[in-house]
XYZ file of C-alpha atoms in Angstrom:
685
model
C 59.713 -38.053 29.154
C 57.273 -41.050 29.042
C 55.869 -39.804 32.222
C 55.544 -36.237 30.889
C 53.718 -37.749 27.866
C 51.111 -39.654 29.911
C 50.568 -36.651 31.962
C 49.894 -34.426 28.906
C 47.583 -37.095 27.600
C 45.793 -37.155 30.749
C 45.310 -33.441 31.012
C 44.074 -33.122 27.398
C 46.998 -31.134 26.224
C 47.258 -33.049 23.055
C 49.303 -31.068 20.741
C 52.101 -30.797 23.349
C 51.659 -34.492 23.827
C 52.257 -35.074 20.012
C 55.437 -33.027 20.081
C 56.574 -34.988 23.260
C 55.778 -38.197 21.436
C 57.898 -37.062 18.507
C 60.959 -36.262 20.909
C 60.438 -39.511 22.466
C 60.239 -41.396 19.297
C 63.126 -40.058 17.482
C 65.414 -38.555 20.090
C 65.254 -40.659 23.431
C 63.988 -43.985 22.760
C 66.648 -44.871 20.040
C 69.359 -44.259 22.841
C 67.933 -46.866 25.147
C 66.481 -49.174 22.521
C 68.332 -52.240 23.944
C 66.159 -52.302 27.034
C 63.000 -54.354 26.958
C 60.702 -51.705 28.462
C 61.510 -49.548 25.333
C 59.945 -52.074 23.156
C 56.736 -51.664 25.148
C 56.802 -48.019 24.655
C 57.604 -48.340 21.033
C 54.766 -50.571 20.454
C 52.518 -48.142 22.508
C 53.391 -45.057 20.432
C 51.113 -45.635 17.430
C 48.322 -46.311 19.836
C 48.984 -43.103 21.660
C 49.197 -41.376 18.133
C 45.825 -42.671 17.246
C 44.261 -41.608 20.355
C 45.567 -38.119 20.209
C 43.996 -37.975 16.508
C 40.701 -39.473 17.872
C 40.443 -37.159 20.992
C 41.480 -33.987 18.825
C 38.613 -35.045 16.309
C 36.231 -35.325 19.140
C 37.120 -31.760 20.319
C 36.611 -30.550 16.754
C 33.194 -32.260 16.599
C 32.195 -30.717 20.042
C 33.536 -27.380 18.578
C 31.345 -27.725 15.280
C 28.208 -28.628 17.488
C 28.781 -25.735 19.648
C 29.368 -23.195 16.749
C 26.271 -24.283 15.173
C 24.218 -23.675 18.436
C 25.649 -20.371 18.920
C 26.007 -18.925 15.387
C 23.019 -16.718 16.071
C 24.915 -15.052 18.987
C 27.983 -14.677 16.749
C 25.966 -12.855 14.036
C 24.218 -10.785 16.355
C 27.467 -9.279 17.771
C 28.757 -8.901 14.288
C 25.599 -7.065 13.089
C 25.693 -4.927 15.777
C 29.227 -3.554 15.069
C 30.270 -5.350 11.872
C 28.896 -2.727 9.630
C 31.589 -0.130 10.945
C 34.366 -0.881 8.222
C 37.194 -0.065 10.822
C 35.773 -2.204 13.433
C 35.089 -5.185 10.929
C 38.812 -5.093 10.058
C 39.716 -5.788 13.572
C 37.012 -8.628 13.564
C 38.466 -10.504 10.540
C 42.214 -9.531 10.600
C 43.515 -9.319 14.164
C 45.983 -6.598 14.373
C 48.932 -6.245 16.654
C 48.123 -5.806 20.165
C 49.101 -1.940 20.304
C 46.946 -1.307 17.180
C 43.981 -3.294 18.694
C 44.456 -1.253 21.913
C 44.152 2.021 20.030
C 40.536 1.377 19.148
C 39.348 -0.207 22.480
C 36.470 2.206 22.818
C 34.971 1.414 19.378
C 35.564 -2.250 19.504
C 34.246 -3.293 22.879
C 31.235 -5.867 22.533
C 29.953 -5.930 26.082
C 29.795 -3.046 28.457
C 29.865 -3.671 32.230
C 26.142 -3.725 33.662
C 25.110 -0.320 35.095
C 25.635 -0.159 38.884
C 27.770 -3.459 38.631
C 31.227 -3.452 40.170
C 32.451 -5.868 37.228
C 35.027 -4.607 34.811
C 35.407 -5.533 31.231
C 38.265 -7.657 30.387
C 41.303 -5.867 29.042
C 41.792 -7.872 25.889
C 37.907 -8.415 25.034
C 37.928 -6.362 21.915
C 37.674 -8.700 19.061
C 34.976 -11.465 18.381
C 37.369 -14.300 18.248
C 40.268 -15.672 20.442
C 42.841 -16.260 17.762
C 45.537 -17.741 19.965
C 46.895 -20.758 18.066
C 48.386 -23.489 20.140
C 48.065 -21.794 23.433
C 49.089 -24.065 26.252
C 46.929 -22.306 28.854
C 44.439 -24.668 30.610
C 41.601 -22.681 29.389
C 42.458 -22.909 25.517
C 43.596 -26.433 26.062
C 40.282 -27.572 27.589
C 37.686 -25.293 25.765
C 35.981 -27.142 22.878
C 33.922 -24.337 21.497
C 31.988 -21.194 22.232
C 31.694 -20.336 25.936
C 28.408 -19.671 27.373
C 27.949 -15.896 27.446
C 24.918 -15.654 29.668
C 25.399 -13.486 32.645
C 25.918 -15.458 35.783
C 25.602 -13.774 39.279
C 28.967 -15.304 40.500
C 30.851 -14.136 37.478
C 33.569 -11.357 38.403
C 33.611 -9.941 35.136
C 31.133 -9.459 32.214
C 31.948 -11.834 29.349
C 33.609 -9.807 26.503
C 33.998 -10.522 22.682
C 36.909 -13.075 22.968
C 34.523 -15.208 25.200
C 32.312 -15.770 22.120
C 34.591 -18.336 20.278
C 37.479 -20.331 21.033
C 38.912 -21.553 17.861
C 41.715 -23.489 19.578
C 40.133 -27.010 19.038
C 40.199 -26.287 15.191
C 43.713 -25.056 15.203
C 45.047 -27.941 17.232
C 43.269 -30.495 15.313
C 44.474 -28.940 12.187
C 47.921 -29.279 13.517
C 47.746 -32.527 14.703
C 46.280 -34.039 11.539
C 48.886 -32.171 9.329
C 51.828 -33.711 11.620
C 50.213 -37.150 11.283
C 50.061 -36.600 7.362
C 46.192 -36.636 7.276
C 45.667 -32.944 6.806
C 43.480 -33.727 3.556
C 41.235 -35.770 5.393
C 40.802 -33.302 8.230
C 40.030 -30.452 5.372
C 37.443 -32.606 3.732
C 35.698 -33.532 6.958
C 35.445 -29.828 8.105
C 34.183 -28.538 4.924
C 31.425 -31.496 4.661
C 30.300 -30.723 8.119
C 30.235 -27.036 7.415
C 28.324 -27.523 4.247
C 25.615 -29.511 6.115
C 25.521 -26.851 8.827
C 25.220 -24.058 6.329
C 22.195 -26.010 4.759
C 20.513 -26.253 8.251
C 21.211 -22.411 8.799
C 19.733 -21.549 5.535
C 16.233 -23.267 6.328
C 14.068 -20.573 7.561
C 11.250 -21.285 10.202
C 7.842 -21.819 8.817
C 6.654 -18.861 10.819
C 9.583 -16.557 10.265
C 7.292 -13.939 8.523
C 5.144 -13.431 11.672
C 7.628 -11.226 13.742
C 10.744 -9.208 13.222
C 12.597 -11.372 15.671
C 12.000 -14.306 13.395
C 13.961 -12.667 10.491
C 16.561 -11.278 12.928
C 17.408 -14.838 14.178
C 17.593 -16.190 10.734
C 20.121 -13.295 9.605
C 22.096 -13.605 12.671
C 22.638 -17.316 12.231
C 23.788 -16.876 8.566
C 25.981 -13.937 9.465
C 27.406 -15.928 12.359
C 28.272 -18.795 10.087
C 29.909 -16.653 7.378
C 31.967 -14.713 10.057
C 33.221 -17.838 11.088
C 34.203 -19.194 7.814
C 35.827 -15.790 6.987
C 37.782 -15.965 10.325
C 38.910 -19.634 9.564
C 40.130 -18.456 6.112
C 42.234 -15.500 7.585
C 43.834 -17.506 10.379
C 44.728 -20.862 8.975
C 46.658 -21.900 5.849
C 44.157 -23.509 3.470
C 41.708 -25.141 5.567
C 39.160 -23.150 3.597
C 39.779 -21.138 0.537
C 38.257 -18.360 -1.434
C 36.552 -20.553 -3.916
C 34.850 -22.611 -1.249
C 33.667 -19.729 0.665
C 32.360 -18.118 -2.476
C 30.558 -21.220 -3.317
C 28.891 -21.406 0.047
C 27.892 -17.760 -0.316
C 26.342 -18.140 -3.811
C 23.997 -20.924 -2.338
C 23.350 -18.880 0.678
C 22.586 -16.002 -1.224
C 20.079 -17.776 -3.445
C 18.271 -19.628 -0.643
C 18.021 -16.396 1.469
C 16.625 -14.213 -1.359
C 13.979 -17.181 -2.127
C 13.281 -17.458 1.468
C 12.770 -13.498 1.818
C 10.680 -13.434 -1.294
C 8.259 -16.077 0.073
C 7.807 -14.957 3.661
C 7.660 -11.208 2.988
C 4.871 -11.891 0.622
C 2.643 -12.980 3.541
C 3.279 -9.582 5.488
C 0.431 -7.108 5.377
C 1.805 -4.685 7.960
C 3.791 -1.835 6.322
C 5.891 -1.175 9.602
C 6.867 -4.898 9.693
C 8.063 -4.685 5.965
C 9.860 -1.542 6.834
C 11.539 -3.057 9.814
C 12.360 -5.988 7.619
C 13.871 -3.651 5.096
C 16.149 -1.881 7.657
C 17.164 -5.433 8.810
C 18.096 -6.747 5.359
C 20.072 -3.416 4.795
C 21.876 -4.082 8.106
C 22.430 -7.673 7.161
C 23.760 -6.701 3.602
C 26.052 -4.045 4.832
C 27.614 -6.331 7.655
C 28.307 -9.155 5.178
C 29.623 -6.550 2.684
C 32.253 -5.571 5.212
C 33.436 -9.105 5.403
C 34.034 -9.132 1.567
C 30.981 -10.753 0.482
C 29.035 -9.553 -2.712
C 25.459 -8.108 -1.689
C 24.235 -6.584 -4.698
C 21.485 -9.161 -5.277
C 20.099 -8.280 -1.778
C 19.608 -4.661 -2.577
C 18.042 -5.658 -5.899
C 15.550 -7.939 -4.111
C 14.946 -4.822 -1.676
C 13.458 -3.142 -4.690
C 11.023 -6.023 -5.020
C 10.215 -5.718 -1.415
C 9.611 -2.040 -2.144
C 6.728 -2.899 -4.231
C 5.382 -5.336 -1.387
C 5.652 -2.463 1.026
C 3.930 -0.120 -1.552
C 1.023 -2.557 -1.817
C 0.730 -2.824 2.065
C 0.823 0.996 2.503
C -2.017 1.287 -0.341
C -4.169 -1.216 1.619
C -3.541 0.611 5.023
C -4.515 3.949 3.371
C -7.347 2.538 1.848
C -8.829 1.906 5.501
C -7.583 5.406 6.493
C -9.335 7.200 3.567
C -12.607 5.025 4.158
C -12.707 6.172 7.881
C -12.191 9.739 6.891
C -14.880 9.564 4.287
C -17.332 7.803 6.437
C -16.839 9.991 9.346
C -17.263 13.186 7.461
C -20.462 15.417 7.941
C -20.096 16.881 4.365
C -20.763 20.414 5.684
C -18.636 23.483 5.116
C -16.194 23.557 8.088
C -17.527 26.632 10.381
C -14.968 28.972 11.699
C -15.543 30.839 14.998
C -12.120 32.459 15.557
C -8.835 33.409 13.933
C -7.119 30.413 15.633
C -9.362 27.755 14.103
C -8.878 29.715 10.680
C -5.143 29.583 10.822
C -5.103 25.935 11.897
C -7.229 24.945 9.027
C -5.128 27.033 6.528
C -2.084 25.239 7.911
C -3.360 21.912 7.345
C -4.593 22.666 3.782
C -3.245 25.303 1.110
C -6.313 27.532 0.936
C -6.430 31.384 -0.088
C -9.394 33.312 -0.443
C -9.067 37.118 0.097
C -12.899 37.506 0.375
C -13.382 34.856 2.926
C -10.318 36.350 5.051
C -12.307 39.830 5.235
C -15.411 38.272 6.357
C -16.175 38.548 10.046
C -16.512 35.634 12.430
C -18.306 33.245 12.415
C -17.767 32.049 8.777
C -17.397 28.910 6.848
C -14.613 27.327 4.589
C -16.312 26.135 1.404
C -15.178 22.436 1.933
C -15.798 20.102 4.583
C -13.246 18.288 7.028
C -12.294 15.471 4.694
C -10.351 17.972 2.333
C -7.635 18.642 4.814
C -7.641 15.279 6.446
C -7.210 13.742 2.995
C -4.537 16.164 1.814
C -2.679 15.352 5.018
C -2.845 11.766 4.695
C -1.434 12.086 1.029
C 1.540 13.803 2.601
C 1.954 11.114 5.509
C 1.797 8.399 2.767
C 4.572 10.201 0.791
C 6.613 10.204 3.964
C 5.811 6.505 4.638
C 7.316 5.833 0.995
C 10.370 7.820 1.754
C 11.391 5.843 4.754
C 11.640 2.751 2.538
C 14.083 4.542 0.093
C 16.543 5.436 2.920
C 19.974 3.458 2.877
C 19.037 1.672 -0.282
C 21.931 3.536 -2.148
C 19.577 5.106 -4.497
C 20.021 8.369 -6.471
C 17.627 11.205 -5.623
C 16.048 10.883 -9.187
C 15.390 7.081 -8.338
C 13.775 8.116 -4.849
C 11.747 10.817 -6.466
C 10.512 8.312 -9.368
C 9.598 5.678 -6.763
C 7.669 8.139 -4.596
C 5.726 9.764 -7.463
C 4.729 6.350 -8.790
C 3.610 5.247 -5.513
C 1.712 8.265 -4.921
C 0.148 8.126 -8.343
C -1.118 4.737 -7.312
C -2.392 6.019 -4.039
C -4.462 8.674 -5.945
C -5.699 6.822 -9.260
C -6.443 3.500 -7.383
C -6.982 3.819 -3.554
C -8.426 7.200 -3.256
C -10.317 7.233 -6.373
C -11.964 3.781 -5.204
C -12.755 5.163 -1.818
C -14.434 8.395 -3.402
C -16.308 6.310 -5.964
C -17.541 4.019 -3.168
C -19.065 7.050 -1.276
C -20.512 8.382 -4.504
C -22.273 5.278 -5.394
C -23.692 4.571 -1.916
C -27.411 4.111 -2.000
C -28.378 6.418 0.850
C -26.108 9.176 -0.626
C -27.940 12.621 -0.547
C -27.877 15.599 -3.064
C -26.378 17.589 -0.586
C -23.545 14.963 0.072
C -23.002 15.138 -3.531
C -22.960 18.769 -4.057
C -20.210 19.006 -1.185
C -18.094 16.202 -2.784
C -17.927 18.244 -6.042
C -16.919 21.296 -4.080
C -14.375 19.281 -1.982
C -12.736 17.463 -5.053
C -12.445 20.725 -6.870
C -10.207 22.231 -3.829
C -8.242 18.930 -3.582
C -7.613 19.291 -7.380
C -6.268 22.605 -6.995
C -3.837 21.424 -4.112
C -2.315 18.983 -6.527
C 0.544 21.563 -7.331
C 1.380 21.903 -3.539
C 1.820 17.919 -3.520
C 4.087 18.255 -6.328
C 6.173 20.895 -4.545
C 6.063 18.841 -1.407
C 7.762 15.878 -3.219
C 10.298 18.322 -4.930
C 11.234 19.678 -1.670
C 11.819 16.239 -0.108
C 13.705 14.611 -3.106
C 15.315 18.015 -4.528
C 14.581 16.675 -7.929
C 12.954 19.491 -9.929
C 9.733 18.623 -11.799
C 11.216 19.869 -15.066
C 13.906 17.020 -15.023
C 13.667 14.708 -17.942
C 11.397 11.618 -17.346
C 10.006 12.918 -14.092
C 6.764 11.392 -13.397
C 3.674 13.675 -13.081
C 1.102 13.283 -10.236
C -2.128 12.180 -11.564
C -4.137 13.897 -8.663
C -5.999 16.233 -11.041
C -7.137 13.365 -13.027
C -8.416 11.563 -9.980
C -10.330 14.353 -8.572
C -11.799 15.337 -11.967
C -12.966 11.740 -12.267
C -14.626 11.659 -8.916
C -16.240 15.221 -9.462
C -17.722 13.955 -12.806
C -18.937 10.845 -11.128
C -20.501 12.763 -8.541
C -22.135 15.110 -11.080
C -23.504 12.292 -12.944
C -24.784 10.818 -9.591
C -26.530 14.094 -9.079
C -28.345 13.980 -12.305
C -29.353 10.364 -11.661
C -30.389 10.995 -8.116
C -32.397 14.025 -8.997
C -34.164 12.184 -11.802
C -35.010 9.311 -9.236
C -36.321 11.823 -6.888
C -38.666 13.219 -9.708
C -39.779 9.647 -10.541
C -40.835 9.151 -6.851
C -42.772 12.226 -6.950
C -44.474 11.022 -10.404
C -45.196 7.776 -8.814
C -47.715 9.893 -6.576
C -49.442 11.220 -9.761
C -53.084 10.149 -9.625
C -54.860 11.486 -12.656
C -58.480 10.878 -13.365
C -58.256 10.447 -17.195
C -62.046 10.346 -17.461
C -62.925 13.381 -15.317
C -65.374 15.911 -16.680
C -64.489 18.669 -14.182
C -62.352 21.508 -15.111
C -59.559 21.992 -12.677
C -58.217 25.541 -11.539
C -54.975 24.534 -9.997
C -51.938 22.363 -10.427
C -51.781 18.934 -8.979
C -50.551 18.619 -5.308
C -47.751 15.921 -6.478
C -46.571 18.524 -8.820
C -46.609 21.394 -6.492
C -44.437 19.291 -4.031
C -42.243 18.409 -6.678
C -41.453 21.919 -7.877
C -41.047 22.962 -4.216
C -38.464 20.250 -3.820
C -36.554 21.278 -6.985
C -36.535 24.826 -5.801
C -34.974 23.995 -2.473
C -32.532 21.874 -4.079
C -31.306 24.231 -6.658
C -30.947 26.799 -3.767
C -28.277 24.429 -2.418
C -26.404 24.225 -6.036
C -25.287 27.741 -5.678
C -21.855 26.910 -4.515
C -21.340 24.343 -7.386
C -18.383 24.980 -9.656
C -18.914 25.748 -13.384
C -21.947 24.832 -15.230
C -23.062 21.945 -12.891
C -25.958 23.382 -11.406
C -27.210 24.462 -14.901
C -26.676 21.198 -16.250
C -28.502 19.486 -13.337
C -31.362 21.903 -13.672
C -31.639 21.393 -17.564
C -31.314 17.611 -17.063
C -34.088 17.634 -14.357
C -36.434 19.676 -16.351
C -36.001 17.543 -19.346
C -36.373 14.155 -17.534
C -39.660 15.850 -15.913
C -40.863 16.777 -19.407
C -39.942 13.462 -20.802
C -41.804 11.618 -18.061
C -44.858 13.703 -18.153
C -45.153 12.806 -21.916
C -44.720 9.186 -21.157
C -47.541 9.545 -18.439
C -49.940 11.020 -21.185
C -49.262 8.617 -23.799
C -48.622 5.416 -21.848
C -50.663 2.310 -23.276
C -52.596 1.808 -20.073
C -54.396 5.141 -20.624
C -56.752 3.995 -23.344
C -59.070 7.133 -23.017
C -58.951 10.584 -21.701
C -61.306 13.606 -21.752
C -60.608 17.208 -22.355
C -61.143 17.979 -18.696
C -58.163 15.698 -17.900
C -56.186 17.201 -20.469
C -56.802 20.570 -19.110
C -55.896 19.482 -15.579
C -52.614 18.061 -17.174
C -52.091 21.484 -18.896
C -52.052 23.215 -15.520
C -49.410 20.997 -14.352
C -47.269 21.661 -17.388
C -47.908 25.387 -16.700
C -46.605 24.834 -13.251
C -43.402 23.402 -14.756
C -42.952 26.160 -16.912
C -43.577 28.903 -14.451
C -40.619 27.182 -12.530
C -38.536 27.193 -15.526
C -39.081 30.980 -16.223
C -38.316 31.857 -12.571
C -34.607 31.099 -13.009
C -34.047 28.421 -10.255
C -30.285 28.438 -11.301
C -28.662 31.505 -12.620
C -26.770 31.449 -15.801
C -29.583 30.505 -18.307
C -30.155 32.662 -21.506
C -33.810 33.894 -21.590
C -36.190 30.906 -22.231
C -33.534 28.205 -22.564
C -34.811 26.275 -19.537
C -38.519 26.523 -20.808
C -37.457 24.716 -23.983
C -37.183 21.558 -22.058
C -41.035 21.549 -22.000
C -41.605 22.810 -25.603
C -42.716 19.414 -26.948
C -45.610 19.058 -24.289
C -46.519 22.681 -24.699
C -47.046 22.430 -28.519
C -48.879 19.136 -28.104
C -51.272 20.452 -25.343
C -51.835 23.797 -27.396
C -52.747 21.738 -30.571
C -55.362 19.706 -28.644
C -56.650 22.417 -26.205
C -57.078 25.088 -29.137
C -58.157 22.223 -31.449
C -55.972 23.840 -34.055
C -55.741 20.977 -36.542
C -56.195 23.205 -39.628
C -53.148 24.986 -38.975
C -51.113 21.874 -38.003
C -52.175 19.958 -41.114
C -51.663 22.943 -43.438
C -48.039 24.047 -42.094
C -46.864 20.456 -41.327
C -43.195 20.293 -42.658
C -42.684 23.969 -42.822
C -39.593 25.173 -40.773
C -41.795 28.119 -39.332
C -44.443 25.614 -38.530
C -46.400 26.703 -34.980
C -46.282 23.040 -34.180
C -42.974 21.986 -35.306
C -42.425 19.833 -32.232
C -45.423 17.843 -32.500
C -44.802 14.424 -34.127
C -47.816 13.107 -36.097
C -47.443 9.733 -34.580
C -47.741 11.360 -30.945
C -50.641 13.465 -32.133
C -52.533 10.417 -33.589
C -51.865 8.244 -30.253
C -53.490 11.108 -28.017
C -56.199 11.777 -30.578
C -57.286 7.886 -30.436
C -57.666 8.173 -26.857
C -60.129 11.008 -27.043
C -62.661 8.961 -29.187
C -66.015 8.003 -27.614
C -65.599 9.791 -24.477
C -68.821 11.871 -24.868
C -70.930 9.052 -23.813
C -69.409 8.893 -20.444
C -69.079 12.767 -20.004
C -72.161 14.331 -18.405
C -70.747 17.689 -19.121
C -71.560 17.303 -22.888
C -74.793 15.472 -22.446
C -76.909 18.406 -23.923
C -74.530 18.674 -26.966
C -74.895 15.220 -28.237
C -75.351 16.593 -32.083
C -72.271 18.856 -31.482
C -70.301 15.706 -30.036
C -71.373 13.784 -33.005
C -69.824 16.357 -35.314
C -66.732 16.386 -33.066
C -66.502 12.672 -33.440
C -66.572 13.013 -37.162
C -64.009 15.618 -37.072
C -61.713 13.520 -34.933
C -62.082 10.590 -37.485
C -61.250 12.910 -40.130
C -58.064 14.394 -38.541
C -57.145 10.888 -37.658
C -57.342 9.860 -41.099
C -55.259 12.856 -42.319
C -52.579 12.185 -39.624
C -52.207 8.648 -40.771
C -51.727 9.965 -44.270
C -49.027 12.192 -43.079
C -47.246 9.525 -41.276
C -47.336 7.001 -44.162
C -46.237 9.535 -46.739
C -43.398 10.713 -44.161
C -42.182 7.304 -43.996
C -42.433 6.379 -47.583
């Protein structure tokens, strides 16, 4: 018996050796206690017992080191199949062999390599080898997880049972229990596993860079808890539910904190989406093992906001490229095929255009169907994140609508405003932008329908978020309109800078100034393009241009640098104003009533008529009357201009022979000026 004991110790069959030791100590040695060799054996038994205890603890340490090393492989295996509840039940609660056998096809971990003659092991259908106290050489000698790498000389592909051999734990637990030191063993095991848990939960610093970084992190955590769950179900009290719950609470808080930090670094929406799918798989796998994962799904809603932000950044670039590459010209259509293609991309109906022969043009440019389709692509991208989050259709609908509103009101709106505010933007482009945004605004109802068809939530549902697309496109259109008015005024100013009046000329001109003829020609060609503009944009632009031109001409006449001017200069100026009035009368933009556009020049007209007809008696007599002929002439303006006309005769050869008449005229000017000052002072008092 003693020889058998030494042999068992030599071959590391420690648990059977402990049993042999008990038999030897309590059954056989007492029968031969009177022999001297028995005393040697009896004295040696405590040493053997301590040796068994030390060796089994050494095996346990090897097991713990190995389980730490391979926890990611265990987790990977569990993640691949552990989210199937029926499979998971087999993984955590080993069944009778017959019941396991029934589900072989579903629970196989490793399939034979294609073209290989290897066969899967018949019993390789659960993650763990749950044999307790086995006396086979393999289970006796294995101290942890076997290496599962394929080797060319293997006859079989390693199966699931090859991942973990728990026999060192079971043997050590039994040995310590028999030796009355179970509590010491339990405390040691739990303390070591807590340390390992902290190591597992520490994410690598570059985890956020690739999906593999996250995957390895999750695999290790899953592997850790799958092992603990198995220990819970296959040992009596080595770990308990309270201990596992405590570990899981710590793991959950650390995992969520790590994911919050690392996901915030991510700028690629595809990586965020892949991460979400990985977190869902991680949560579903652990839920199968009985771990509460609601907090993980709550955190996914936070990551959804991060995903939305990365999408908005991506689409900001997409919109910028579309708007930058557009030619801002109506889309030409040369065939029915092209026509149908465009209509298929963008909801547009126009019976008049349909009837027209080819070639013809859509009113909008390329960016309209492109932007419309990218909004739809964005909606699809939003929908991808909501999958598998266990959300109601109403919540999904709300999520998509809110994200789409951000896309419209922030991203697209900003892109459109940037184009509109560009320094080199032309009037033709601005006109096209107005036409384009009008059509996009009309398409918003189709986007509403598109979302409804995806989520099956009717727009009439209570609390349904409305799309703000109409607001976005209206704002862009108004900005483009304002930019047109500003742009036109700047162009007018550029022409006016070319004005070169000789304010002291004595010559009477017979035609309008060249700069003004060119300016009017520019306005005519510009307003010809405006015929496609919606609403009253063209009329407002035309009226705005005429008013700005009239105001600028008035400032030109009254500016302080022009200290003196002659009647000849005033007559030349009058010819230019007549050219402007002729333009206003010609109806450059349809829709104005009678002489509405001419009224823009009424102040100039009355002022010039007063001076050229020298009709001061009428002006002074009727001033203040509502029917006054020169109602729009301010006495301050009249006085300013009158002061400029003093003493010009000496420099004017034309009036050289009328010196006496000129002196009389100077007196008249002084008299009129005096009366104007009187009018001004009485008006202010």
